[in-house]
Amino acid sequence: DQQVKQNSPSLSVQEGRISILNCDYTNSMFDYFLWYKKYPAEGPTFLISISSIKDKNEDGRFTVFLNKSAKHLSLHIVPSQPGDSAVYFCAAEGGNTPLVFGKGTRLSVIA
Amino acid sequence: EADIYQTPRYLVIGTGKKITLECSQTMGHDKMYWYQQDPGMELHLIHYSYGVNSTEKGDLSSESTVSRIRTEHFPLTLESARPSHTSQYLCASSERGFRETQYFGPGTRLLVL
């Protein structure tokens, strides 16, 4: 049973607009959440993280929102750029559970 | 950010061969990890280590083995490669501590014929 779910396999957004990538989790012990970005034939690159004691963390164009009651987090990219086109993985850990990844969402930013 | 290296980047090999995938990091990280990832799927943890002479199996059953004789080096060995081992293998490392971010190498894409 998947503990971290990214229900949208793909997303297309126009350059300059906002990209919103969503992630849901089921394990209430998760207390640390991360987003990674992955280009083909490369390893994932760390983007941004958030601890469960916060509900928002911002780093430049990237903002992660955490809704603990809904067990949901989202990554906002504003403004979206063509170089943002990649697969984005949500990951979570907590308790004795090591890092668990979702299946990823492929973002395409159209110029 | 960690400097973490994996070799080879691509490998095509025949069934039954023994292979070793190399992973090295230069940041002195205590923790190291091996993941397996297929296209469109999540990363699955297959092995991890919290320090020298420490190795553990992850949540994905794997026919591979690992060793951690030096802090910077965490090789993964397949004694007898099979077509089902075809995948991308990703190595990662992180500092000792609570909720430390993992940093990934470029990956090895393995094709077993």
Coordinates of N, CA and C in Angstrom, one line a residue:
Chain A
D1 N 0.8 -1.2 0.0 CA 0.0 0.0 0.0 C 0.9 1.2 0.0
Q2 N 0.6 2.1 -0.9 CA 1.5 3.3 -1.1 C 1.2 4.3 0.1
Q3 N 2.3 4.7 0.7 CA 2.2 5.6 1.8 C 2.3 7.1 1.4
V4 N 2.9 7.3 0.2 CA 3.0 8.6 -0.4 C 2.4 8.5 -1.8
K5 N 1.4 9.4 -2.1 CA 0.7 9.3 -3.3 C 0.8 10.6 -4.1
Q6 N 1.2 10.5 -5.3 CA 1.1 11.6 -6.2 C 0.2 11.2 -7.3
N7 N -1.1 11.7 -7.3 CA -2.1 11.1 -8.1 C -2.1 11.7 -9.5
S8 N -1.4 12.7 -9.8 CA -1.3 13.3 -11.1 C 0.0 12.8 -11.8
P9 N 0.0 11.9 -12.7 CA 1.3 11.5 -13.4 C 1.9 12.6 -14.2
S10 N 1.1 13.5 -14.7 CA 1.7 14.6 -15.5 C 0.9 15.9 -15.3
L11 N 1.6 17.0 -15.7 CA 1.0 18.3 -15.6 C 1.6 19.2 -16.6
S12 N 0.8 20.0 -17.3 CA 1.3 20.9 -18.3 C 0.9 22.3 -17.9
V13 N 1.9 23.2 -17.9 CA 1.6 24.6 -17.5 C 2.3 25.6 -18.5
Q14 N 1.7 26.7 -18.7 CA 2.3 27.7 -19.6 C 3.4 28.4 -18.8
E15 N 4.5 28.8 -19.6 CA 5.5 29.6 -19.0 C 5.0 30.8 -18.3
G16 N 5.5 31.1 -17.1 CA 5.1 32.3 -16.4 C 3.9 32.1 -15.5
R17 N 3.2 31.0 -15.7 CA 2.0 30.7 -14.8 C 2.5 29.9 -13.6
I18 N 1.6 29.7 -12.7 CA 1.9 28.9 -11.5 C 1.7 27.4 -11.8
S19 N 2.7 26.6 -11.3 CA 2.6 25.1 -11.3 C 2.3 24.7 -9.9
I20 N 1.3 23.8 -9.7 CA 0.9 23.3 -8.4 C 1.0 21.8 -8.5
L21 N 1.9 21.2 -7.7 CA 2.1 19.7 -7.7 C 1.6 19.3 -6.3
N22 N 0.8 18.2 -6.3 CA 0.2 17.7 -5.1 C 0.7 16.4 -4.6
C23 N 0.6 16.2 -3.3 CA 1.1 14.9 -2.7 C 0.2 14.6 -1.5
D24 N -0.2 13.4 -1.4 CA -1.0 12.9 -0.2 C -0.2 11.8 0.5
Y25 N -0.4 11.7 1.8 CA 0.3 10.7 2.5 C -0.7 10.0 3.5
T26 N -0.4 8.8 3.9 CA -1.3 8.1 4.8 C -0.7 7.8 6.2
N27 N 0.6 7.9 6.3 CA 1.2 7.5 7.6 C 1.3 8.7 8.5
S28 N 0.5 8.7 9.6 CA 0.5 9.8 10.5 C 1.8 10.1 11.3
M29 N 2.7 9.1 11.2 CA 4.0 9.3 11.8 C 4.9 10.1 11.0
F30 N 4.6 10.4 9.7 CA 5.5 11.2 8.9 C 5.6 12.6 9.5
D31 N 6.8 13.1 9.7 CA 6.9 14.5 10.2 C 7.9 15.3 9.4
Y32 N 8.4 14.8 8.3 CA 9.4 15.6 7.5 C 9.1 15.2 6.1
F33 N 9.0 16.3 5.2 CA 8.6 16.1 3.9 C 9.5 16.9 2.9
L34 N 9.8 16.2 1.8 CA 10.8 16.8 0.9 C 10.2 16.7 -0.6
W35 N 10.7 17.6 -1.4 CA 10.4 17.6 -2.8 C 11.8 17.5 -3.6
Y36 N 11.8 16.6 -4.5 CA 13.0 16.4 -5.4 C 12.6 16.6 -6.8
K37 N 13.5 17.0 -7.6 CA 13.3 17.2 -9.0 C 14.3 16.3 -9.8
K38 N 13.8 15.7 -10.8 CA 14.6 14.7 -11.5 C 14.5 14.9 -13.0
Y39 N 15.7 15.1 -13.6 CA 15.8 15.1 -15.1 C 16.1 13.6 -15.6
P40 N 15.7 13.3 -16.8 CA 16.0 12.0 -17.3 C 17.5 11.6 -17.2
A41 N 17.8 10.4 -16.9 CA 19.2 9.9 -16.8 C 20.0 10.6 -15.8
E42 N 19.4 11.3 -14.9 CA 20.1 12.0 -13.8 C 19.5 11.5 -12.4
G43 N 20.3 11.8 -11.3 CA 19.7 11.5 -10.0 C 18.8 12.6 -9.6
P44 N 17.9 12.4 -8.6 CA 17.1 13.4 -8.1 C 17.9 14.5 -7.4
T45 N 17.4 15.8 -7.6 CA 18.0 16.9 -6.9 C 17.1 17.5 -5.9
F46 N 17.6 17.7 -4.7 CA 16.8 18.2 -3.6 C 16.3 19.6 -3.9
L47 N 15.0 19.9 -3.7 CA 14.4 21.2 -3.9 C 14.1 22.0 -2.7
I48 N 13.3 21.4 -1.8 CA 12.8 22.1 -0.7 C 12.2 21.1 0.3
S49 N 12.2 21.4 1.6 CA 11.6 20.5 2.6 C 10.8 21.3 3.5
I50 N 10.0 20.5 4.3 CA 9.2 21.2 5.4 C 9.0 20.2 6.5
S51 N 9.1 20.7 7.7 CA 8.9 19.9 8.9 C 7.4 20.1 9.3
S52 N 7.0 19.1 10.0 CA 5.5 19.1 10.4 C 5.2 20.2 11.4
I53 N 6.2 20.9 11.9 CA 5.9 22.0 12.9 C 5.5 23.3 12.1
K54 N 5.7 23.2 10.8 CA 5.4 24.4 9.9 C 4.3 24.0 9.0
D55 N 3.6 25.1 8.4 CA 2.7 24.8 7.4 C 3.1 25.4 6.0
K56 N 4.2 26.1 6.0 CA 4.7 26.7 4.8 C 6.2 26.9 4.8
N57 N 6.8 26.7 3.7 CA 8.2 27.0 3.6 C 8.5 27.5 2.2
E58 N 9.3 28.6 2.1 CA 9.4 29.2 0.8 C 10.9 29.3 0.5
D59 N 11.3 29.1 -0.8 CA 12.7 29.3 -1.2 C 12.6 29.8 -2.7
G60 N 12.8 31.1 -2.8 CA 12.7 31.6 -4.2 C 11.4 31.4 -4.8
R61 N 11.4 30.8 -6.0 CA 10.2 30.5 -6.7 C 9.4 29.3 -6.2
F62 N 10.0 28.6 -5.3 CA 9.4 27.4 -4.8 C 8.8 27.6 -3.4
T63 N 7.5 27.1 -3.2 CA 6.9 27.2 -1.9 C 6.2 25.8 -1.6
V64 N 6.4 25.3 -0.5 CA 5.7 24.0 -0.1 C 4.8 24.4 1.0
F65 N 3.5 23.8 0.9 CA 2.5 24.0 1.9 C 2.1 22.6 2.4
L66 N 2.0 22.6 3.7 CA 1.6 21.4 4.4 C 0.3 21.5 5.2
N67 N -0.6 20.6 4.9 CA -1.9 20.6 5.6 C -1.9 19.2 6.4
K68 N -1.6 19.3 7.6 CA -1.4 18.0 8.4 C -2.8 17.3 8.6
S69 N -3.8 18.1 8.8 CA -5.1 17.5 9.1 C -5.6 16.7 7.9
A70 N -5.3 17.2 6.7 CA -5.7 16.5 5.4 C -4.6 15.6 4.9
K71 N -3.5 15.5 5.6 CA -2.3 14.7 5.2 C -2.0 15.0 3.7
H72 N -1.8 16.3 3.4 CA -1.6 16.8 2.1 C -0.6 17.8 2.0
L73 N 0.3 17.7 1.0 CA 1.2 18.8 0.8 C 1.3 19.2 -0.7
S74 N 1.7 20.4 -0.9 CA 1.7 20.8 -2.3 C 3.0 21.7 -2.6
L75 N 3.5 21.6 -3.8 CA 4.6 22.4 -4.2 C 4.1 23.4 -5.2
H76 N 4.4 24.7 -5.0 CA 4.0 25.8 -5.9 C 5.3 26.3 -6.5
I77 N 5.2 26.5 -7.8 CA 6.4 27.1 -8.6 C 5.8 28.3 -9.3
V78 N 6.4 29.5 -8.9 CA 5.9 30.7 -9.5 C 7.1 31.7 -9.7
P79 N 7.3 32.2 -11.0 CA 6.6 31.8 -12.2 C 7.3 30.5 -12.7
S80 N 6.5 29.7 -13.5 CA 7.1 28.5 -14.0 C 8.0 28.9 -15.2
Q81 N 9.1 28.1 -15.4 CA 10.0 28.4 -16.5 C 10.2 27.0 -17.2
P82 N 10.6 27.1 -18.5 CA 10.8 25.9 -19.3 C 11.8 24.9 -18.6
G83 N 12.8 25.5 -18.0 CA 13.8 24.7 -17.3 C 13.3 23.9 -16.1
D84 N 12.1 24.2 -15.7 CA 11.4 23.5 -14.6 C 10.8 22.2 -15.1
S85 N 10.8 22.0 -16.4 CA 10.2 20.7 -16.9 C 11.1 19.5 -16.4
A86 N 10.5 18.6 -15.7 CA 11.2 17.5 -15.1 C 10.1 16.7 -14.4
V87 N 10.6 15.6 -13.7 CA 9.7 14.8 -12.9 C 9.9 15.2 -11.4
Y88 N 8.9 15.5 -10.7 CA 9.0 16.0 -9.3 C 8.5 14.8 -8.4
F89 N 9.3 14.5 -7.4 CA 9.0 13.5 -6.5 C 8.8 14.1 -5.1
C90 N 7.7 13.7 -4.5 CA 7.4 14.0 -3.1 C 7.9 12.8 -2.2
A91 N 8.5 13.1 -1.1 CA 9.0 12.1 -0.2 C 8.7 12.5 1.3
A92 N 8.6 11.5 2.1 CA 8.3 11.7 3.5 C 9.0 10.7 4.4
E93 N 9.2 11.1 5.6 CA 9.8 10.2 6.6 C 9.3 10.6 8.0
G94 N 9.3 9.6 8.9 CA 8.9 9.8 10.3 C 8.9 8.6 11.1
G95 N 8.9 8.7 12.4 CA 9.0 7.5 13.2 C 10.2 6.7 12.9
N96 N 10.1 5.5 12.7 CA 11.2 4.6 12.3 C 11.2 4.3 10.8
T97 N 10.3 5.0 10.1 CA 10.2 4.7 8.7 C 11.2 5.6 7.9
P98 N 12.1 5.0 7.1 CA 13.0 5.8 6.3 C 12.2 6.5 5.2
L99 N 12.9 7.2 4.4 CA 12.3 8.1 3.4 C 11.5 7.2 2.4
V100 N 10.3 7.7 2.2 CA 9.3 7.0 1.3 C 9.0 8.0 0.2
F101 N 9.1 7.5 -1.1 CA 8.9 8.4 -2.2 C 7.5 8.1 -2.9
G102 N 6.9 9.1 -3.5 CA 5.8 8.9 -4.4 C 6.3 8.5 -5.8
K103 N 5.3 8.3 -6.7 CA 5.7 7.9 -8.0 C 6.1 9.0 -8.9
G104 N 6.0 10.2 -8.5 CA 6.4 11.4 -9.3 C 5.3 11.9 -10.2
T105 N 5.5 13.2 -10.5 CA 4.6 14.0 -11.4 C 5.5 14.6 -12.5
R106 N 5.2 14.3 -13.7 CA 6.0 14.9 -14.8 C 5.4 16.3 -15.1
L107 N 6.2 17.3 -14.9 CA 5.8 18.7 -15.2 C 6.4 19.1 -16.6
S108 N 5.5 19.6 -17.4 CA 6.0 20.2 -18.7 C 5.6 21.7 -18.7
V109 N 6.6 22.6 -18.8 CA 6.3 24.0 -18.9 C 6.5 24.4 -20.4
I110 N 5.4 24.9 -20.9 CA 5.3 25.2 -22.3 C 5.6 26.7 -22.6
A111 N 6.6 26.9 -23.4 CA 6.9 28.3 -23.7 C 5.9 29.0 -24.6
Chain B
E1 N 25.9 21.1 -0.6 CA 25.4 19.9 -1.3 C 26.5 18.9 -1.5
A2 N 26.1 17.6 -1.3 CA 27.1 16.5 -1.4 C 27.6 16.3 -2.8
D3 N 28.9 16.0 -2.9 CA 29.5 15.5 -4.1 C 29.5 14.0 -4.1
I4 N 28.6 13.4 -4.9 CA 28.5 12.0 -4.9 C 28.5 11.4 -6.3
Y5 N 29.3 10.4 -6.5 CA 29.6 9.9 -7.8 C 29.2 8.4 -7.9
Q6 N 28.8 8.1 -9.1 CA 28.4 6.7 -9.4 C 29.1 6.3 -10.7
T7 N 29.6 5.1 -10.7 CA 30.1 4.5 -12.0 C 29.8 3.0 -12.0
P8 N 29.5 2.5 -13.3 CA 29.4 3.2 -14.5 C 28.1 4.0 -14.6
R9 N 27.9 4.9 -15.5 CA 26.7 5.6 -15.7 C 25.7 4.7 -16.4
Y10 N 26.2 3.9 -17.4 CA 25.4 3.0 -18.1 C 26.1 1.7 -18.2
L11 N 25.3 0.6 -18.2 CA 26.0 -0.8 -18.2 C 25.0 -1.7 -18.9
V12 N 25.5 -2.4 -20.0 CA 24.7 -3.4 -20.7 C 25.5 -4.7 -20.4
I13 N 24.9 -5.7 -19.9 CA 25.6 -6.9 -19.5 C 24.7 -8.2 -19.8
G14 N 25.3 -9.3 -19.9 CA 24.6 -10.5 -20.2 C 24.1 -11.2 -18.9
T15 N 23.1 -12.0 -19.0 CA 22.6 -12.8 -17.8 C 23.7 -13.7 -17.2
G16 N 23.7 -13.7 -15.9 CA 24.6 -14.5 -15.2 C 25.9 -13.9 -14.8
K17 N 26.2 -12.7 -15.3 CA 27.4 -12.0 -15.0 C 27.3 -11.4 -13.6
K18 N 28.5 -11.3 -13.0 CA 28.6 -10.6 -11.7 C 29.0 -9.1 -11.9
I19 N 28.2 -8.2 -11.3 CA 28.5 -6.8 -11.5 C 28.6 -6.0 -10.2
T20 N 29.4 -5.0 -10.2 CA 29.5 -4.1 -9.0 C 29.3 -2.7 -9.4
L21 N 28.3 -2.1 -8.8 CA 28.0 -0.7 -9.1 C 28.7 0.2 -8.0
E22 N 29.5 1.2 -8.4 CA 30.3 1.9 -7.5 C 29.6 3.2 -7.1
C23 N 29.8 3.6 -5.8 CA 29.2 4.8 -5.3 C 30.2 5.4 -4.3
S24 N 30.6 6.7 -4.5 CA 31.6 7.3 -3.6 C 31.1 8.7 -3.3
Q25 N 31.3 9.2 -2.1 CA 31.0 10.6 -1.8 C 32.1 11.2 -1.0
T26 N 32.3 12.5 -1.2 CA 33.5 13.2 -0.7 C 33.1 14.1 0.4
M27 N 31.9 14.1 1.0 CA 31.5 15.0 2.0 C 31.6 14.4 3.4
G28 N 32.1 13.2 3.5 CA 32.2 12.6 4.9 C 30.9 12.2 5.5
H29 N 29.9 12.0 4.7 CA 28.5 11.7 5.2 C 28.6 10.3 5.8
D30 N 27.9 10.1 7.0 CA 27.9 8.8 7.6 C 26.9 7.9 6.9
K31 N 25.7 8.5 6.5 CA 24.7 7.6 6.0 C 24.7 7.5 4.5
M32 N 24.5 6.3 4.0 CA 24.5 6.1 2.5 C 23.4 5.1 2.2
Y33 N 22.8 5.3 1.0 CA 21.6 4.5 0.6 C 21.8 4.1 -0.9
W34 N 21.1 3.0 -1.2 CA 20.9 2.5 -2.6 C 19.4 2.4 -2.8
Y35 N 19.0 3.0 -4.0 CA 17.6 3.0 -4.4 C 17.6 2.3 -5.8
Q36 N 16.4 1.7 -6.1 CA 16.1 1.2 -7.4 C 14.9 2.0 -7.9
Q37 N 15.0 2.4 -9.2 CA 13.8 3.1 -9.7 C 13.6 2.7 -11.2
D38 N 12.3 2.4 -11.4 CA 11.9 2.1 -12.8 C 11.1 3.3 -13.3
P39 N 11.0 3.5 -14.6 CA 10.3 4.6 -15.2 C 8.8 4.7 -14.7
G40 N 8.4 5.9 -14.2 CA 7.1 6.1 -13.8 C 6.7 5.5 -12.4
M41 N 7.8 5.1 -11.8 CA 7.6 4.4 -10.4 C 8.3 5.2 -9.4
E42 N 8.0 4.9 -8.1 CA 8.7 5.5 -7.0 C 10.1 4.9 -6.8
L43 N 10.9 5.6 -6.1 CA 12.2 5.1 -5.7 C 12.0 4.0 -4.6
H44 N 12.6 2.9 -4.7 CA 12.5 1.9 -3.7 C 13.9 1.7 -3.0
L45 N 13.9 1.8 -1.7 CA 15.1 1.6 -0.9 C 15.5 0.1 -0.9
I46 N 16.7 -0.2 -1.3 CA 17.2 -1.6 -1.3 C 18.2 -1.9 -0.3
H47 N 19.1 -0.9 0.0 CA 20.1 -1.1 1.1 C 20.4 0.3 1.7
Y48 N 20.8 0.3 2.9 CA 21.3 1.5 3.5 C 22.4 1.2 4.6
S49 N 23.2 2.2 4.9 CA 24.2 2.1 5.9 C 24.3 3.4 6.7
Y50 N 24.5 3.2 8.0 CA 24.6 4.4 8.9 C 26.0 4.6 9.3
G51 N 27.0 3.8 8.8 CA 28.4 4.1 9.0 C 29.2 2.9 8.6
V52 N 30.5 3.0 8.8 CA 31.4 1.9 8.5 C 31.0 0.6 9.2
N53 N 31.0 -0.5 8.4 CA 30.6 -1.8 8.9 C 29.2 -2.0 9.3
S54 N 28.3 -1.0 8.9 CA 26.9 -1.1 9.2 C 26.2 -1.2 7.8
T55 N 25.4 -2.2 7.6 CA 24.5 -2.3 6.4 C 23.2 -2.9 6.8
E56 N 22.2 -2.4 6.2 CA 20.8 -2.9 6.4 C 20.1 -3.1 5.1
K57 N 19.1 -4.0 5.0 CA 18.3 -4.1 3.8 C 17.1 -3.2 3.9
G58 N 16.7 -2.7 2.8 CA 15.5 -1.8 2.7 C 14.2 -2.5 2.5
D59 N 13.2 -1.8 2.0 CA 11.9 -2.4 1.9 C 11.7 -3.2 0.7
L60 N 12.6 -3.1 -0.3 CA 12.5 -3.9 -1.5 C 13.4 -5.1 -1.5
S61 N 12.8 -6.2 -1.6 CA 13.6 -7.5 -1.7 C 14.6 -7.4 -2.8
S62 N 15.8 -7.6 -2.5 CA 16.8 -7.5 -3.5 C 17.8 -8.6 -3.5
E63 N 18.3 -9.1 -4.6 CA 19.3 -10.1 -4.6 C 20.7 -9.5 -4.7
S64 N 20.8 -8.3 -4.3 CA 22.1 -7.6 -4.3 C 22.7 -7.6 -2.9
T65 N 24.0 -7.3 -2.8 CA 24.6 -7.1 -1.5 C 25.4 -5.8 -1.5
V66 N 25.7 -5.3 -0.3 CA 26.5 -4.1 -0.2 C 27.6 -4.3 0.8
S67 N 28.5 -3.4 0.8 CA 29.6 -3.4 1.9 C 29.9 -1.9 2.2
R68 N 30.4 -1.7 3.4 CA 30.8 -0.3 3.8 C 32.0 -0.4 4.7
I69 N 33.1 -0.5 3.9 CA 34.4 -0.7 4.6 C 35.1 0.7 4.9
R70 N 34.7 1.6 4.0 CA 35.2 3.0 4.2 C 34.0 3.9 4.2
T71 N 34.1 5.0 4.9 CA 33.0 6.0 5.0 C 32.6 6.5 3.6
E72 N 33.5 6.7 2.7 CA 33.2 7.4 1.4 C 32.7 6.4 0.4
H73 N 32.7 5.1 0.6 CA 32.5 4.1 -0.5 C 31.4 3.1 -0.1
F74 N 30.5 2.9 -1.0 CA 29.3 2.0 -0.7 C 29.0 1.3 -2.0
P75 N 29.7 0.3 -2.3 CA 29.4 -0.5 -3.6 C 28.3 -1.5 -3.4
L76 N 27.6 -1.7 -4.6 CA 26.5 -2.6 -4.7 C 26.9 -3.7 -5.6
T77 N 26.7 -5.0 -5.2 CA 27.1 -6.1 -6.0 C 25.9 -7.0 -6.3
L78 N 25.8 -7.4 -7.6 CA 24.9 -8.4 -8.1 C 25.7 -9.6 -8.4
E79 N 25.5 -10.7 -7.7 CA 26.3 -11.9 -8.0 C 26.0 -12.5 -9.4
S80 N 24.7 -12.5 -9.8 CA 24.3 -13.1 -11.0 C 23.2 -12.3 -11.6
A81 N 23.6 -11.4 -12.6 CA 22.6 -10.5 -13.1 C 21.5 -11.3 -13.9
R82 N 20.2 -10.8 -13.8 CA 19.1 -11.3 -14.5 C 18.4 -10.2 -15.2
P83 N 17.6 -10.4 -16.3 CA 16.8 -9.4 -16.9 C 15.9 -8.6 -16.0
S84 N 15.5 -9.2 -14.9 CA 14.6 -8.5 -13.9 C 15.4 -7.5 -13.1
H85 N 16.7 -7.5 -13.2 CA 17.5 -6.5 -12.5 C 17.7 -5.2 -13.4
T86 N 17.1 -5.2 -14.6 CA 17.2 -4.0 -15.4 C 16.4 -2.9 -14.8
S87 N 17.1 -1.8 -14.5 CA 16.5 -0.7 -13.8 C 17.6 0.5 -13.7
Q88 N 17.2 1.5 -13.0 CA 18.1 2.6 -12.7 C 18.4 2.4 -11.2
Y89 N 19.7 2.5 -10.9 CA 20.2 2.4 -9.5 C 20.7 3.7 -9.0
L90 N 20.2 4.2 -7.9 CA 20.5 5.5 -7.4 C 21.2 5.4 -6.1
C91 N 22.3 6.1 -5.9 CA 23.0 6.1 -4.6 C 22.8 7.5 -4.0
A92 N 22.6 7.5 -2.7 CA 22.4 8.8 -2.0 C 23.2 8.8 -0.7
S93 N 23.5 10.0 -0.1 CA 24.1 10.1 1.2 C 23.5 11.2 2.0
S94 N 23.7 11.2 3.3 CA 23.3 12.3 4.1 C 24.1 12.3 5.4
E95 N 24.1 13.4 6.1 CA 24.8 13.6 7.3 C 24.2 12.8 8.4
R96 N 25.0 12.5 9.4 CA 24.5 11.9 10.6 C 23.6 12.9 11.3
G97 N 22.5 12.5 11.8 CA 21.6 13.4 12.4 C 20.1 13.1 12.1
F98 N 19.3 13.9 12.7 CA 17.8 13.7 12.6 C 17.3 14.4 11.4
R99 N 16.6 13.7 10.6 CA 15.9 14.3 9.4 C 16.9 15.1 8.5
E100 N 18.0 14.4 8.2 CA 19.0 15.1 7.3 C 18.6 14.8 5.9
T101 N 18.7 15.8 5.0 CA 18.4 15.7 3.6 C 19.3 14.7 2.9
Q102 N 18.8 13.8 2.1 CA 19.6 12.9 1.2 C 19.9 13.6 -0.1
Y103 N 21.2 13.4 -0.5 CA 21.7 14.0 -1.8 C 22.0 12.8 -2.6
F104 N 21.6 12.9 -3.9 CA 21.8 11.7 -4.8 C 22.9 11.9 -5.8
G105 N 23.4 10.7 -6.2 CA 24.4 10.7 -7.3 C 23.6 10.7 -8.6
P106 N 24.3 10.6 -9.8 CA 23.7 10.7 -11.1 C 23.0 9.4 -11.5
G107 N 23.2 8.3 -10.8 CA 22.6 7.0 -11.1 C 23.3 6.2 -12.1
T108 N 23.1 4.9 -12.1 CA 23.6 3.9 -13.0 C 22.4 3.2 -13.7
R109 N 22.3 3.3 -15.0 CA 21.2 2.7 -15.7 C 21.7 1.3 -16.2
L110 N 21.1 0.2 -15.7 CA 21.6 -1.1 -16.0 C 20.6 -1.8 -16.9
L111 N 21.1 -2.5 -17.9 CA 20.3 -3.3 -18.8 C 21.0 -4.7 -18.9
V112 N 20.2 -5.7 -18.5 CA 20.6 -7.1 -18.5 C 19.9 -7.8 -19.6
L113 N 20.7 -8.3 -20.5 CA 20.1 -9.0 -21.7 C 19.9 -10.5 -21.4

